[in-house]
Short mmCIF file of C-alpha atoms in Angstrom, two decimals:
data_model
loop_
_atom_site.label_atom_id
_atom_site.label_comp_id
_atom_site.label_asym_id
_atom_site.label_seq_id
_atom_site.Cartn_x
_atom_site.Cartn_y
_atom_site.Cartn_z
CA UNK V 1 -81.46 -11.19 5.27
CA UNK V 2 -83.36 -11.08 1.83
CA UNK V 3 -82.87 -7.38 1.78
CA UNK V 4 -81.08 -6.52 -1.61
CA UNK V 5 -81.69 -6.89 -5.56
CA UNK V 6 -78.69 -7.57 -8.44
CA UNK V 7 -81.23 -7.18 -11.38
CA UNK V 8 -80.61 -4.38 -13.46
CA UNK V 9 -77.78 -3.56 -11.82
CA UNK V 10 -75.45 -1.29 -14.25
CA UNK V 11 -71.63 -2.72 -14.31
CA UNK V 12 -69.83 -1.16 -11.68
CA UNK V 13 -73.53 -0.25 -10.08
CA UNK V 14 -74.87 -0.34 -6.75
CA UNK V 15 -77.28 -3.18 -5.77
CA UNK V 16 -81.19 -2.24 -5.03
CA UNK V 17 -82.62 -2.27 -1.76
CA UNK V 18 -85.82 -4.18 -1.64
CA UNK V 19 -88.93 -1.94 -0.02
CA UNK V 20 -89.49 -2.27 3.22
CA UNK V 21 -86.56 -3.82 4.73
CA UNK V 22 -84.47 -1.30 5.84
CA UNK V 23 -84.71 1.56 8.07
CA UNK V 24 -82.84 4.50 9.68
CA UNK V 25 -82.84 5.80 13.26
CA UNK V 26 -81.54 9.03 13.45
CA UNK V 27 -80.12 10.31 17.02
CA UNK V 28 -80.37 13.72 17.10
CA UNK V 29 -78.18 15.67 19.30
CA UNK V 30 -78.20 18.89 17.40
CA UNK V 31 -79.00 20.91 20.70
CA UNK V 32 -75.56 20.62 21.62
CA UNK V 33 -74.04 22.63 18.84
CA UNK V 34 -72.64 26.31 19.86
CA UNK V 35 -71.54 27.18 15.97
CA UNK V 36 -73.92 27.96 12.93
CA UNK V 37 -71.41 26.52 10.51
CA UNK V 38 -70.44 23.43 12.32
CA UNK V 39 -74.60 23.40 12.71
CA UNK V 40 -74.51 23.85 8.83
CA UNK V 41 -71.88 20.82 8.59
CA UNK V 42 -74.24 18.81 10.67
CA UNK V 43 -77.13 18.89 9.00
CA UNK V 44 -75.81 19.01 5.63
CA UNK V 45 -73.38 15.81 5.99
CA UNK V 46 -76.86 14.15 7.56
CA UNK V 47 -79.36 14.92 5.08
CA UNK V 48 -77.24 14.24 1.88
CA UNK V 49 -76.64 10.73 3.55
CA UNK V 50 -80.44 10.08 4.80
CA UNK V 51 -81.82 11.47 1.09
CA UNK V 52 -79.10 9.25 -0.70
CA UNK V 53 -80.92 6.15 1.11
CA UNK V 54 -84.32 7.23 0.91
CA UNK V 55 -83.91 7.54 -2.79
CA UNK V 56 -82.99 3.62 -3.15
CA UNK V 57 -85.65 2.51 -1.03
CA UNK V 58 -84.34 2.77 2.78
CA UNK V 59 -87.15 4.47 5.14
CA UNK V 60 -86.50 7.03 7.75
CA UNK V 61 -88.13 5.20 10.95
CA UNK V 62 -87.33 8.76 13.15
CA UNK V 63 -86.01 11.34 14.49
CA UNK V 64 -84.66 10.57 17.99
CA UNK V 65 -82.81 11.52 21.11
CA UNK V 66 -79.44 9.28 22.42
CA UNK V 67 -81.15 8.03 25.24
CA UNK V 68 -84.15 6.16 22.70
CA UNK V 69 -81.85 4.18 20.83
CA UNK V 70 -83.63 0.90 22.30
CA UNK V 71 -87.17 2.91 21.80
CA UNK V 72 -85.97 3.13 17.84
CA UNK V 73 -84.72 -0.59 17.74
CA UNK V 74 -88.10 -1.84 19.25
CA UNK V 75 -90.23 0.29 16.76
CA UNK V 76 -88.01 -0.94 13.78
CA UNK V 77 -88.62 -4.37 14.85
CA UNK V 78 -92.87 -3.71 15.65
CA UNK V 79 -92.57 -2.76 11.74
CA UNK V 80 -91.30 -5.25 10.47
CA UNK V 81 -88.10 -4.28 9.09
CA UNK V 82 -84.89 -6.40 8.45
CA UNK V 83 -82.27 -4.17 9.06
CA UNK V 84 -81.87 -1.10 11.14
CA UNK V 85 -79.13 1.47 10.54
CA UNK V 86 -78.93 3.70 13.71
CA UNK V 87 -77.12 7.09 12.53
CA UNK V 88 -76.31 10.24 14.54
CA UNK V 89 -76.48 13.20 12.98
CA UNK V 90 -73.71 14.06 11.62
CA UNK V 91 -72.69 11.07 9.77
CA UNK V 92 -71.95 11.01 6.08
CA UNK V 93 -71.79 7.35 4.43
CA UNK V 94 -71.10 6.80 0.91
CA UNK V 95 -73.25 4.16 -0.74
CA UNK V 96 -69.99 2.09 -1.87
CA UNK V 97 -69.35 1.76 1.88
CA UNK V 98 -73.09 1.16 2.90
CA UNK V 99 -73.36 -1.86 0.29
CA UNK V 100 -69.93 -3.30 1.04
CA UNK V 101 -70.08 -3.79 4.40
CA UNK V 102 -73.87 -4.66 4.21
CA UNK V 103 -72.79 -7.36 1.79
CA UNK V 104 -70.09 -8.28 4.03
CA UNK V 105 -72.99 -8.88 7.35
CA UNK V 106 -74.62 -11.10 4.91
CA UNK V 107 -72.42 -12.98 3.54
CA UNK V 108 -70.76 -13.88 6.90
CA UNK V 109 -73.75 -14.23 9.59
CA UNK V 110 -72.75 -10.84 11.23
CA UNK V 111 -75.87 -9.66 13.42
CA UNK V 112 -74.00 -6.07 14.22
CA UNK V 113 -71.65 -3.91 12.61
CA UNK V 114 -70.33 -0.36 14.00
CA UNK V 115 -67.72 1.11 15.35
CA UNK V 116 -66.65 -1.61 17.87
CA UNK V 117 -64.43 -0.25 20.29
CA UNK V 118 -62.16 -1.95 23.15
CA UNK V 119 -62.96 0.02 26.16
CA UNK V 120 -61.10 -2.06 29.06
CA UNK V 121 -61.54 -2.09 31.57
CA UNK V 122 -64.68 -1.47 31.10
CA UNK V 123 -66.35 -3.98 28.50
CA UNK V 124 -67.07 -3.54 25.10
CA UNK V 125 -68.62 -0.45 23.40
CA UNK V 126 -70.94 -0.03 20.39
CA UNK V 127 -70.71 4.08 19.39
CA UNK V 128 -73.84 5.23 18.75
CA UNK V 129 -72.37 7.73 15.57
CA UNK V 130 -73.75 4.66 13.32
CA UNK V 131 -74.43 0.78 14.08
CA UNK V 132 -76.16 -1.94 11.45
CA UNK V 133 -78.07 -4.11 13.52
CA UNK V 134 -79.78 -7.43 12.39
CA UNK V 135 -83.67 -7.33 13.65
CA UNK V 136 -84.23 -10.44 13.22
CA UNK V 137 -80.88 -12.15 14.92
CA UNK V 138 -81.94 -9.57 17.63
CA UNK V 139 -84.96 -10.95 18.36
CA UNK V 140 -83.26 -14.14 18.25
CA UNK V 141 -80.46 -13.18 20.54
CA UNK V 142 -83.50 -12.16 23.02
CA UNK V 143 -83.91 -8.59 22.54
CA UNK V 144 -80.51 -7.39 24.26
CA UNK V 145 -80.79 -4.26 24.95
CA UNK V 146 -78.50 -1.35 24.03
CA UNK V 147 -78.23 0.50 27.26
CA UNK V 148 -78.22 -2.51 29.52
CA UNK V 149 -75.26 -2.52 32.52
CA UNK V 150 -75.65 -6.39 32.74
CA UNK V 151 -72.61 -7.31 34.02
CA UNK V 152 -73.09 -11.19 32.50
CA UNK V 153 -71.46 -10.92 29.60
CA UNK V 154 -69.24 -13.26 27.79
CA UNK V 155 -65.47 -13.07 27.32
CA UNK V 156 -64.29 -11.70 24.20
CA UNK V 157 -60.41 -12.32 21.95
CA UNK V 158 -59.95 -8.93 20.03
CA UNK V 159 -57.44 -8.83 17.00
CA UNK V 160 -53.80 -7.52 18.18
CA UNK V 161 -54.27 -5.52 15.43
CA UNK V 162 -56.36 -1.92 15.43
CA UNK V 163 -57.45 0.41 12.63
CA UNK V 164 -56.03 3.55 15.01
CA UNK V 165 -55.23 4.14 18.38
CA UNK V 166 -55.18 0.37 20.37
CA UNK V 167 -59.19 0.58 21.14
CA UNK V 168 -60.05 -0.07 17.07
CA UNK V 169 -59.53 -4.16 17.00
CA UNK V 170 -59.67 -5.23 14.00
CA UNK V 171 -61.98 -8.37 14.64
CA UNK V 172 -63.80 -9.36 17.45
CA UNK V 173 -64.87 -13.27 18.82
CA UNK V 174 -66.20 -15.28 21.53
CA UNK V 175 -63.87 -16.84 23.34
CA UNK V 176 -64.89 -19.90 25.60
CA UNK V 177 -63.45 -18.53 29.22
CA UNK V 178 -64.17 -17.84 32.46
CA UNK V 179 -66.46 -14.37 32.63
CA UNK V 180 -64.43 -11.32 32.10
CA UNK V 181 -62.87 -8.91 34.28
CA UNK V 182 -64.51 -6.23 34.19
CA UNK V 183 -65.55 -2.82 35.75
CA UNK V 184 -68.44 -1.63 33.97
CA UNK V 185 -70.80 -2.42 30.36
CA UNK V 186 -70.72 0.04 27.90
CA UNK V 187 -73.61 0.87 25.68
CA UNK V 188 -73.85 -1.61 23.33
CA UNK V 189 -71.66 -4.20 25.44
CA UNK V 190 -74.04 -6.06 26.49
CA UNK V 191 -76.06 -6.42 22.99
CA UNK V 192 -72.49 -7.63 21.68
CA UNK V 193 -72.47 -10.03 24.19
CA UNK V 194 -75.87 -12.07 23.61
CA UNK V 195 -75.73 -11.54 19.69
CA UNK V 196 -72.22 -13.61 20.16
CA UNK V 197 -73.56 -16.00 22.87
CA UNK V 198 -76.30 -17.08 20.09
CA UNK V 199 -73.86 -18.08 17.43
CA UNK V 200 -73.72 -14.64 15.28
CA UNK V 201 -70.87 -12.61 14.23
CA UNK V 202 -70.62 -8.87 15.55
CA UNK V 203 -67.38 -6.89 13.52
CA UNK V 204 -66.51 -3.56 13.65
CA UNK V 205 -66.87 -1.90 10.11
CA UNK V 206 -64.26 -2.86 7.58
CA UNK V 207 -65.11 -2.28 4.13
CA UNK V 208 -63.75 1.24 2.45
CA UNK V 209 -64.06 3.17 6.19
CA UNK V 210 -62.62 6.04 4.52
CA UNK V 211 -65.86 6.71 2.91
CA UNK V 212 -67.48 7.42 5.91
CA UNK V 213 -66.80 9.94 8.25
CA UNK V 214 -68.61 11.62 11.64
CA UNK V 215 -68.45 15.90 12.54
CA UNK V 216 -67.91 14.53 16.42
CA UNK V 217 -69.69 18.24 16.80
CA UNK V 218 -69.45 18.38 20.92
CA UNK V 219 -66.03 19.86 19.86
CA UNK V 220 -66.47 23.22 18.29
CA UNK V 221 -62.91 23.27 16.69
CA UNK V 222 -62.42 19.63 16.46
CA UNK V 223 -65.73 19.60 13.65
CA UNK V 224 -64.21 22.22 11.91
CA UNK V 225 -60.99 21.14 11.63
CA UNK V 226 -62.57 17.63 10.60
CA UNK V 227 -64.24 19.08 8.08
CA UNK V 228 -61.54 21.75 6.79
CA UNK V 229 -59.22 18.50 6.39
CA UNK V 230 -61.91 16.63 4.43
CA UNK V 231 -62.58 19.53 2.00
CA UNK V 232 -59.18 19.88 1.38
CA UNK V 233 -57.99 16.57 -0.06
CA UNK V 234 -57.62 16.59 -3.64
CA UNK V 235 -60.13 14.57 -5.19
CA UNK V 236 -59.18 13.18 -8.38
CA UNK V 237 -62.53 12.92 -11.01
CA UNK V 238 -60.67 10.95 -13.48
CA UNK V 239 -62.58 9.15 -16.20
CA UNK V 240 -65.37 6.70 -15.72
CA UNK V 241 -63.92 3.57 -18.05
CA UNK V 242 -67.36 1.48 -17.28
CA UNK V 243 -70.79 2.67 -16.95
CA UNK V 244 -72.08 3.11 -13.21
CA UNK V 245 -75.57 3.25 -14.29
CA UNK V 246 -78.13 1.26 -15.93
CA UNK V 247 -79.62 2.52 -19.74
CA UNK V 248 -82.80 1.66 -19.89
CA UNK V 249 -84.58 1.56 -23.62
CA UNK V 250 -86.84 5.13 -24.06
CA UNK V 251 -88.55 6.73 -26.69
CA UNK V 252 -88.65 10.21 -27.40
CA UNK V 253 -91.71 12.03 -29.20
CA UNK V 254 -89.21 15.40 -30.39
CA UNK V 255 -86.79 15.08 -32.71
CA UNK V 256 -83.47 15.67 -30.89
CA UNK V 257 -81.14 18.53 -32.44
CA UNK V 258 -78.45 18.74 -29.83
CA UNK V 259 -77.52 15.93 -27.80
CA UNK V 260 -75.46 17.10 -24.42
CA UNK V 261 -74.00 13.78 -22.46
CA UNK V 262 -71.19 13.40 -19.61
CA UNK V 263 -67.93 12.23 -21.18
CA UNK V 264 -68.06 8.76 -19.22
CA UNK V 265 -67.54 4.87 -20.86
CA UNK V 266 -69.72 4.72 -23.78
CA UNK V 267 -72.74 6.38 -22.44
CA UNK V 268 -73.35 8.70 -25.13
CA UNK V 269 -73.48 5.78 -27.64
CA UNK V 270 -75.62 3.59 -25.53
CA UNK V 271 -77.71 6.20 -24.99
CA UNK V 272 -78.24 7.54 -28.56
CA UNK V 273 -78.67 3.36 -29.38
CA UNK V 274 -81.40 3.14 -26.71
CA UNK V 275 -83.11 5.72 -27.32
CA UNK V 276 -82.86 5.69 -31.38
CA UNK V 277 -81.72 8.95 -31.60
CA UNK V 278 -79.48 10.64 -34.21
CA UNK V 279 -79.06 14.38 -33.05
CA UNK V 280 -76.98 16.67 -35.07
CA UNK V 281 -74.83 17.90 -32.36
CA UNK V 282 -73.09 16.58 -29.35
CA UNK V 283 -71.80 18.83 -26.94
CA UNK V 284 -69.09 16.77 -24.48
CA UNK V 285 -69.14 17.45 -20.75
CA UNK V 286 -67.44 16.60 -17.48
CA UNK V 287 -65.49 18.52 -14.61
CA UNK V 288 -62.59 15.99 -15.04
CA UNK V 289 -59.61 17.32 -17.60
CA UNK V 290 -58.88 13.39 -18.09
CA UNK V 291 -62.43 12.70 -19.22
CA UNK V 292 -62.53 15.41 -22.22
CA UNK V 293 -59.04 14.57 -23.03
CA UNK V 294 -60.07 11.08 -23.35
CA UNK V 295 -63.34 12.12 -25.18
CA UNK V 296 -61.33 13.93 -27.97
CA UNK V 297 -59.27 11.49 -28.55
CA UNK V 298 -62.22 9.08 -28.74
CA UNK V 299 -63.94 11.44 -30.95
CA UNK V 300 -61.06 12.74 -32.95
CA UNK V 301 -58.23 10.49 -33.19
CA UNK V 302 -59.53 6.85 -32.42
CA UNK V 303 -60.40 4.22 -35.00
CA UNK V 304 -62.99 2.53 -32.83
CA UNK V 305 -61.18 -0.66 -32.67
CA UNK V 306 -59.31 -0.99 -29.40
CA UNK V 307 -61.16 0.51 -26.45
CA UNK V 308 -58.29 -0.58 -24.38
CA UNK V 309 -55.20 0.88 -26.59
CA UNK V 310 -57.32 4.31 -26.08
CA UNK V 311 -57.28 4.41 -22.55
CA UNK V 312 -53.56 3.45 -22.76
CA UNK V 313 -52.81 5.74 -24.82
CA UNK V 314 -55.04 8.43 -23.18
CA UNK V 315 -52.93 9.27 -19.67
CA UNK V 316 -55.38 6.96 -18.20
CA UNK V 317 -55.57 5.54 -14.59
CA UNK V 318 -59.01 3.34 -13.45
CA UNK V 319 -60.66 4.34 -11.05
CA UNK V 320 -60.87 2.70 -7.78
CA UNK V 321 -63.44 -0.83 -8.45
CA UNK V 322 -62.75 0.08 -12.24
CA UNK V 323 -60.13 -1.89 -14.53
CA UNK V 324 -59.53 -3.59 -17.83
CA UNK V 325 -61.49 -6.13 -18.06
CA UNK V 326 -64.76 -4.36 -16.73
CA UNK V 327 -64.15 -1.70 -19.54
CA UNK V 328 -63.69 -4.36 -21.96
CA UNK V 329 -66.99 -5.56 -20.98
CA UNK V 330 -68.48 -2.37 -21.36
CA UNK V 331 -66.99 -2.03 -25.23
CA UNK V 332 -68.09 -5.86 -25.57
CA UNK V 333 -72.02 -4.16 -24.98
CA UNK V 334 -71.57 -1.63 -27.02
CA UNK V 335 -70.38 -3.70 -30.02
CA UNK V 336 -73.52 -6.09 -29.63
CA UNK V 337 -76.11 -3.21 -29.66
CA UNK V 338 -75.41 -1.86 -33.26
CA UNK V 339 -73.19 -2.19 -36.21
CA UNK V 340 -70.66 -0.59 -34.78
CA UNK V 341 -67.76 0.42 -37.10
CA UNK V 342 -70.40 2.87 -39.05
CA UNK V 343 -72.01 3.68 -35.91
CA UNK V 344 -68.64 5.23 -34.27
CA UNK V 345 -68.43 7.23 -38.03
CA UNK V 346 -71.37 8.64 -37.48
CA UNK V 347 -70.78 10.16 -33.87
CA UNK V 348 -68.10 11.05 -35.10
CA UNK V 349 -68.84 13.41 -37.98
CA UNK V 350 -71.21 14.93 -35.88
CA UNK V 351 -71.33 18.73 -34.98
CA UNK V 352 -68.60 18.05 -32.15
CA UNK V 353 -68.09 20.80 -28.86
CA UNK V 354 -66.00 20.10 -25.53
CA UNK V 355 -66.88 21.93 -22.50
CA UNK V 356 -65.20 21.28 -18.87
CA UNK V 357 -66.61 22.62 -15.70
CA UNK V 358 -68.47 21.97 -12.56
CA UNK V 359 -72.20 21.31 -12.97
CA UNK V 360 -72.89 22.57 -9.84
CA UNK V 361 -72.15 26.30 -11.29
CA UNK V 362 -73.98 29.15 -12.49
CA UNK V 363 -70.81 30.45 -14.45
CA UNK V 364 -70.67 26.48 -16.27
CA UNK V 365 -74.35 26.70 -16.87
CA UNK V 366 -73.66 29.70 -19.25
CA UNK V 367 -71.17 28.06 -21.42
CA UNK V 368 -74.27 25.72 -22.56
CA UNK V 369 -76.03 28.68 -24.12
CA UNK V 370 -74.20 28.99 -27.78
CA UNK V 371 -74.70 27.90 -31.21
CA UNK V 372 -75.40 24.31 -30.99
CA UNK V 373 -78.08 24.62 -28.45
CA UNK V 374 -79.68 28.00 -28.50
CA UNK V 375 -83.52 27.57 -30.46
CA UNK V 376 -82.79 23.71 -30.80
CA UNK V 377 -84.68 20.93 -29.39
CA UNK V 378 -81.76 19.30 -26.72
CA UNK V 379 -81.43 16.12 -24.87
CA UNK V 380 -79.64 17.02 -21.84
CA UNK V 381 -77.95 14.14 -19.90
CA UNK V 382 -76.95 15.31 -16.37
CA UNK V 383 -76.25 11.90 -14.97
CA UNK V 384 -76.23 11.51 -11.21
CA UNK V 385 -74.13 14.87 -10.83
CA UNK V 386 -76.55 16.86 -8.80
CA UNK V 387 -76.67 14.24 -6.11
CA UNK V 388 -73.45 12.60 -6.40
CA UNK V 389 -72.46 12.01 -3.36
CA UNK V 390 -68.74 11.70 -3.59
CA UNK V 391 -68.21 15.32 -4.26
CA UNK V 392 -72.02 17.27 -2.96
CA UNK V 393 -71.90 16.15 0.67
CA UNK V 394 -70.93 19.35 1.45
CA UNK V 395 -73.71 21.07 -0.37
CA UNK V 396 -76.85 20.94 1.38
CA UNK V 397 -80.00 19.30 -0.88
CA UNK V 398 -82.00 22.88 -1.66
CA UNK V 399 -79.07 24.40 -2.43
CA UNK V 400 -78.21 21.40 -5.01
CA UNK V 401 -81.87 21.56 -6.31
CA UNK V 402 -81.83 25.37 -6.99
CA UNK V 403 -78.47 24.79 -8.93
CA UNK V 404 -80.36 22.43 -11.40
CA UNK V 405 -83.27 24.68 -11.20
CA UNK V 406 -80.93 27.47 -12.39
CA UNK V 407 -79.86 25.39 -15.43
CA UNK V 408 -83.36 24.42 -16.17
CA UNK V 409 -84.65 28.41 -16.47
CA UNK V 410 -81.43 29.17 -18.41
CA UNK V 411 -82.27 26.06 -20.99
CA UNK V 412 -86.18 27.19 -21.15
CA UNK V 413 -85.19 30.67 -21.57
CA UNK V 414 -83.29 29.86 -24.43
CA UNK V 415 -83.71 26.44 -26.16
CA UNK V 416 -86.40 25.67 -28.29
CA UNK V 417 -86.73 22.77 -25.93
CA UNK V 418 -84.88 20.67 -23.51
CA UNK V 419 -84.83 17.57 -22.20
CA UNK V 420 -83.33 16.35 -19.09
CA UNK V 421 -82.28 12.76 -18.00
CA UNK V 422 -80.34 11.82 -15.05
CA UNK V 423 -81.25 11.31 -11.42
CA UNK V 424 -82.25 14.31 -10.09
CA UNK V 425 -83.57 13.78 -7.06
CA UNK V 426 -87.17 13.23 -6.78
CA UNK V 427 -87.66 14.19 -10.46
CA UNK V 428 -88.48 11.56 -13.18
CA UNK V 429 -85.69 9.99 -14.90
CA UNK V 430 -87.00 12.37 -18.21
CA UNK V 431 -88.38 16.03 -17.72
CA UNK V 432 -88.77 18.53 -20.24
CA UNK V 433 -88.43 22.86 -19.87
CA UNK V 434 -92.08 22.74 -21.08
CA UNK V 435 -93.74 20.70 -18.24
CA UNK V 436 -91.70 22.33 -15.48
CA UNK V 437 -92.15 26.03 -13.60
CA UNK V 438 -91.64 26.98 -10.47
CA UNK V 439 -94.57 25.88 -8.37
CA UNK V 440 -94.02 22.36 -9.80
CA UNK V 441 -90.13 22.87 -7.91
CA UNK V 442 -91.56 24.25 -4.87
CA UNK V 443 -93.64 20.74 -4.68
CA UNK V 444 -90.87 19.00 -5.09
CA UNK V 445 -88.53 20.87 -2.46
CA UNK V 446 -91.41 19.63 0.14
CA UNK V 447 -91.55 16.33 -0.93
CA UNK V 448 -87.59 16.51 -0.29
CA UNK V 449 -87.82 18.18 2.87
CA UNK V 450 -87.15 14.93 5.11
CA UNK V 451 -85.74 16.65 8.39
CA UNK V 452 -87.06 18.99 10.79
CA UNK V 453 -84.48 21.71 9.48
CA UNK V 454 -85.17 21.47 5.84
CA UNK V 455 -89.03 22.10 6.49
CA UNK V 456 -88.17 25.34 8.88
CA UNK V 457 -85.81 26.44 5.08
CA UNK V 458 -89.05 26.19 2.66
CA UNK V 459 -90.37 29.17 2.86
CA UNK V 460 -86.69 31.16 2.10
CA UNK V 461 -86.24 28.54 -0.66
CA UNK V 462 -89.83 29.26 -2.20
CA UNK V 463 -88.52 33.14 -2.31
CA UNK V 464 -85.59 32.37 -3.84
CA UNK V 465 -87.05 30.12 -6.60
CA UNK V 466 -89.27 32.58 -7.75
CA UNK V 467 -86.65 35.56 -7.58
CA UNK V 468 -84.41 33.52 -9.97
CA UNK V 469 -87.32 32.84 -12.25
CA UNK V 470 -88.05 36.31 -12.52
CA UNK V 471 -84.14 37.25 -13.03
CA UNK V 472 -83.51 34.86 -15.92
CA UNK V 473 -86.89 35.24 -17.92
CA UNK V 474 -87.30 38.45 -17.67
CA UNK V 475 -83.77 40.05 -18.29
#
C-alpha cells in the first residue's frame, strides 16, 4: 500500500497520509445510549479521533449502522481507496498508535488488523469497535464478506500467549490441517479466513494498544467507569527534548515586539531563525513544571554548549520515542542554522517571563495580558495544544475552538497586534487578531462540523461566540 509520505516529516513526527487513500467507516450505534454523559463521552472520544484524521488527509466515507459494515467496505472499495478503517463510535485512537500499527500492516503483508479475538468454539471474531482492512488484498482474497456464516473456513494456530483474558492471542496463522471444529462463524471469521487462505497476514493490533481505547457504551456504568479510570491516570507532560513538528521558513510583514513560544526542544530558536525575527521579549510557556524548569535553566544558567549536560542536569526524563541521541540531533540543527554561540546570547538577554498553565483555560489566558504584551505587536506560538490529542480527547472540538477563540478576543482586545501560529484546527498555520471576528469563527465551526451531532450544536455555539465577543470587547 503506497499510502504514506516521510518528507518533511519533523524528528519525532508523524508520517503524512497521501490524499485519497484512506477512509473511515463509522458504525453508529448511538441509539442505544440511555445516559447524556456517557452520550457526551461517545461522541466526544469519536469526533476528536475522526477530526484528528481528517486533518492529515484521511476521508470520512460515512456514517453507518452495524449491520452495513460490508455496505461501507464495498463503497470504500467502488472509490477507490487503499485502506479502510472501520470505527464505532466511541473509539478514541491516538495517531502514534494509528501510524505504528499501520506501518506494522505494511511492512509485514498484513491484509487486516483489529481486535482479533478467539471465540471457540465458535470460530474466529473480528470486533467491529475498529478493524484496518486492506482493499486491495480484499479484492484479492475475493471479496469475503464480513457477516458471512460460511462454515469453510481454514484452521487457524493462535499464540499461547494473550494480551488479557485467554480470547486476546497474541498472533494468529494458518495452519495446514484438517477443517476446524467448529460450531458457528463469527463476524469477521470468515473474512479472516480467505485473507489467510490467499497468502496475507491478519494480526490482532499490537503496537502501543494503550493508546487506544473503546466507551463499550451498551453498559451504562461500565462507560463511565471506563472513562472515570482513564481521566484519572496521572499524565506526566514532561519536556519535549526533540521537536515533534516541522518549521517551515516564513516571513513576517510586522515587526515582532513580543515573541510567546511553548518551552519545547529548541523551537523558539528555530523559529525566531526561520522566520528572521528578533523580538524584544519572550514570554516562556507550557503546562509541564519540568518544561519551564528546564527553560530557565536554558535561559538563565546554561552556557549553550552541552544540550545534553542540561537535560542531565535539569531533573530530566525523555519522553516515551524521545532519547539522547534524537535530542542531540535536534541541537546538531540548531547549531547549523546560525552562528550559534552569539545567537544563544542574544535570546538570552532578551526581556525574559515564565508562565505555567493549561492553554485550554480562561484563567491562563489572563496571565498573557501584562507588560510585555499589552499594545505590542506579538507572535503567538500555540503549537498543536488546542488539538492535542493526548490530553483534549475529552474535550469535545467546539468547546476546544471557543477556548482559542477566547484567547484570540482577549489578545485583540488588548495587543497592538497578534499573531498566531500553530495548528489550530482548520485555521491557517499564521492568523492575525486583525483578519479574524466572529463570523469568520462561525465559518469555520461549520466547516468543522463533521458528524450529525456537531451540526444539530451550531446554532448554540454561534450564540455563544458572539456573547463572548460582546463580554470581552465591550467590558
Amino acid at each position: 500500500m503506497n499510502i504514506l509520505s516521510y518528507k518533511n516529516k519533523a524528528l519525532k513526527g508523524s508520517p503524512r497520509v497521501i490524499e485519497k487513500t484512506i477512509a473511515f467507516a463509522v458504525i453508529d450505534d448511538r441509539n442505544i445510549i440511555k445516559h447524556d454523559l456517557v452520550k457526551y463521552i461517545v461522541e466526544t472520544y469519536t469526533e476528536n479521533t475522526l477530526y484528528n484524521f481528517y486533518k492529515r488527509k484521511c476521508d470520512i466515507l460515512g456514517f453507518y449502522k452495524e449491520a452495513e459494515i460490508d455496505t461501507a467496505i464495498e463503497e470504500a472499495y467502488q472509490k477507490d481507496y487503499d485502506l479502510l478503517v472501520v470505527m464505532k463510535n466511541g473509539t478514541f485512537m491516538n495517531t502514534s498508535f494509528f501510524f505504528e500499527n499501520l506501518q506494522k500492516m505494511i511492512d509485514n503483508n498484513i491484509a487486516l488488523m483489529g481486535h482479533i479475538l478467539d471465540a471457540g468454539p465458535d470460530y474466529y471474531f473480528v470486533h467491529e469497535q475498529c478493524f484496518f482492512l486492506n482493499l486491495k488484498a480484499w479484492k484479492l482474497a475475493s471479496s469475503p464478506e464480513y457477516f458471512s456464516g460460511n462454515l469453510d473456513v481454514v484452521t487457524i494456530e493462535r499464540a499461547p500467549t494473550n494480551f488479557h483474558d485467554n480470547y486476546t492471542p497474541h498472533w494468529i496463522r494458518m495452519k495446514e490441517d484438517k477443517m476446524p471444529d467448529i460450531v458457528n462463524v463469527e463476524p469477521g471469521g470468515y473474512m479472516v479466513s480467505e485473507l489467510l487462505k490467499a497468502g496475507y497476514g491478519v494480526s490482532p493490533f499490537t503496537e502501543l494498544r494503550k493508546l487506544k481505547w473503546f466507551t463499550y457504551h451498551g453498559d451504562t456504568m461500565k462507560c463511565l467507569m471506563k472513562s472515570l479510570s482513564i481521566n484519572a491516570k496521572e499524565y506526566h507532560h514532561g519536556f519535549f527534548s526533540t521537536e515533534t513538528e516541522y518549521i517551515a521558513e516564513h516571513r513576517l510583514h510586522d515587526k515582532i515586539d513580543t515573541f510567546i513560544s511553548i518551552a519545547s526542544a529548541f523551537h523558539p530558536f528555530k523559529v525566531m531563525q526561520k522566520m528572521k525575527l528578533n523580538p524584544e521579549n519572550l514570554i516562556m510557556y507550557d503546562i509541564s513544571n519540568e518544561a519551564i524548569h528546564v527553560y530557565r535553566n536554558m535561559l538563565q544558567a546554561w552556557n549553550g554548549k552541552s544540550y545534553i549536560e542540561l537535560l542531565n542536569n535539569s531533573r530530566f526524563e525523555y519522553r516515551s520515542g524521545h532519547n539522547e541521541t534524537l535530542a542531540q540531533k535536534s541541537f546538531d540543527e540548531m547549531k547549523e542554522m546560525c552562528d550559534w554561540e552569539p545567537f544563544f546570547d542574544e535570546v538570552c538577554s532578551k526581556n525574559l517571563d515564565f508562565l505555567r498553565g493549561n492553554l485550554l483555560t480562561e484563567t491562563f489566558h489572563k496571565k498573557f495580558i501584562n507588560e510585555l504584551t499589552k499594545d505590542k505587536v506579538c507572535l503567538f506560538h500555540v503549537s498543536n495544544i488546542f488539538s492535542y490529542e493526548a490530553e483534549t480527547y475529552y474535550y469535545d472540538i467546539f468547546q476546544r475552538l471557543f477556548s482559542f477563540y477566547n484567547l484570540f478576543v482577549l489578545m485583540k482586545k488588548h495587543t497592538k497586534k497578534t499573531i498566531f501560529k500553530g495548528s489550530i484546527f482548520n485555521l491557517d498555520n499564521y492568523v492575525s487578531t486583525d483578519k479574524m471576528d466572529p463570523l469568520y469563527f462561525i465559518n469555520k465551526a461549520k466547516e468543522l462540523a463533521i458528524t450529525p451531532w456537531q451540526k444539530e450544536k451550531l446554532v448554540d455555539f454561534e450564540s455563544s461566540l458572539m456573547k463572548r465577543w460582546e463580554d470581552i470587547m465591550h467590558d
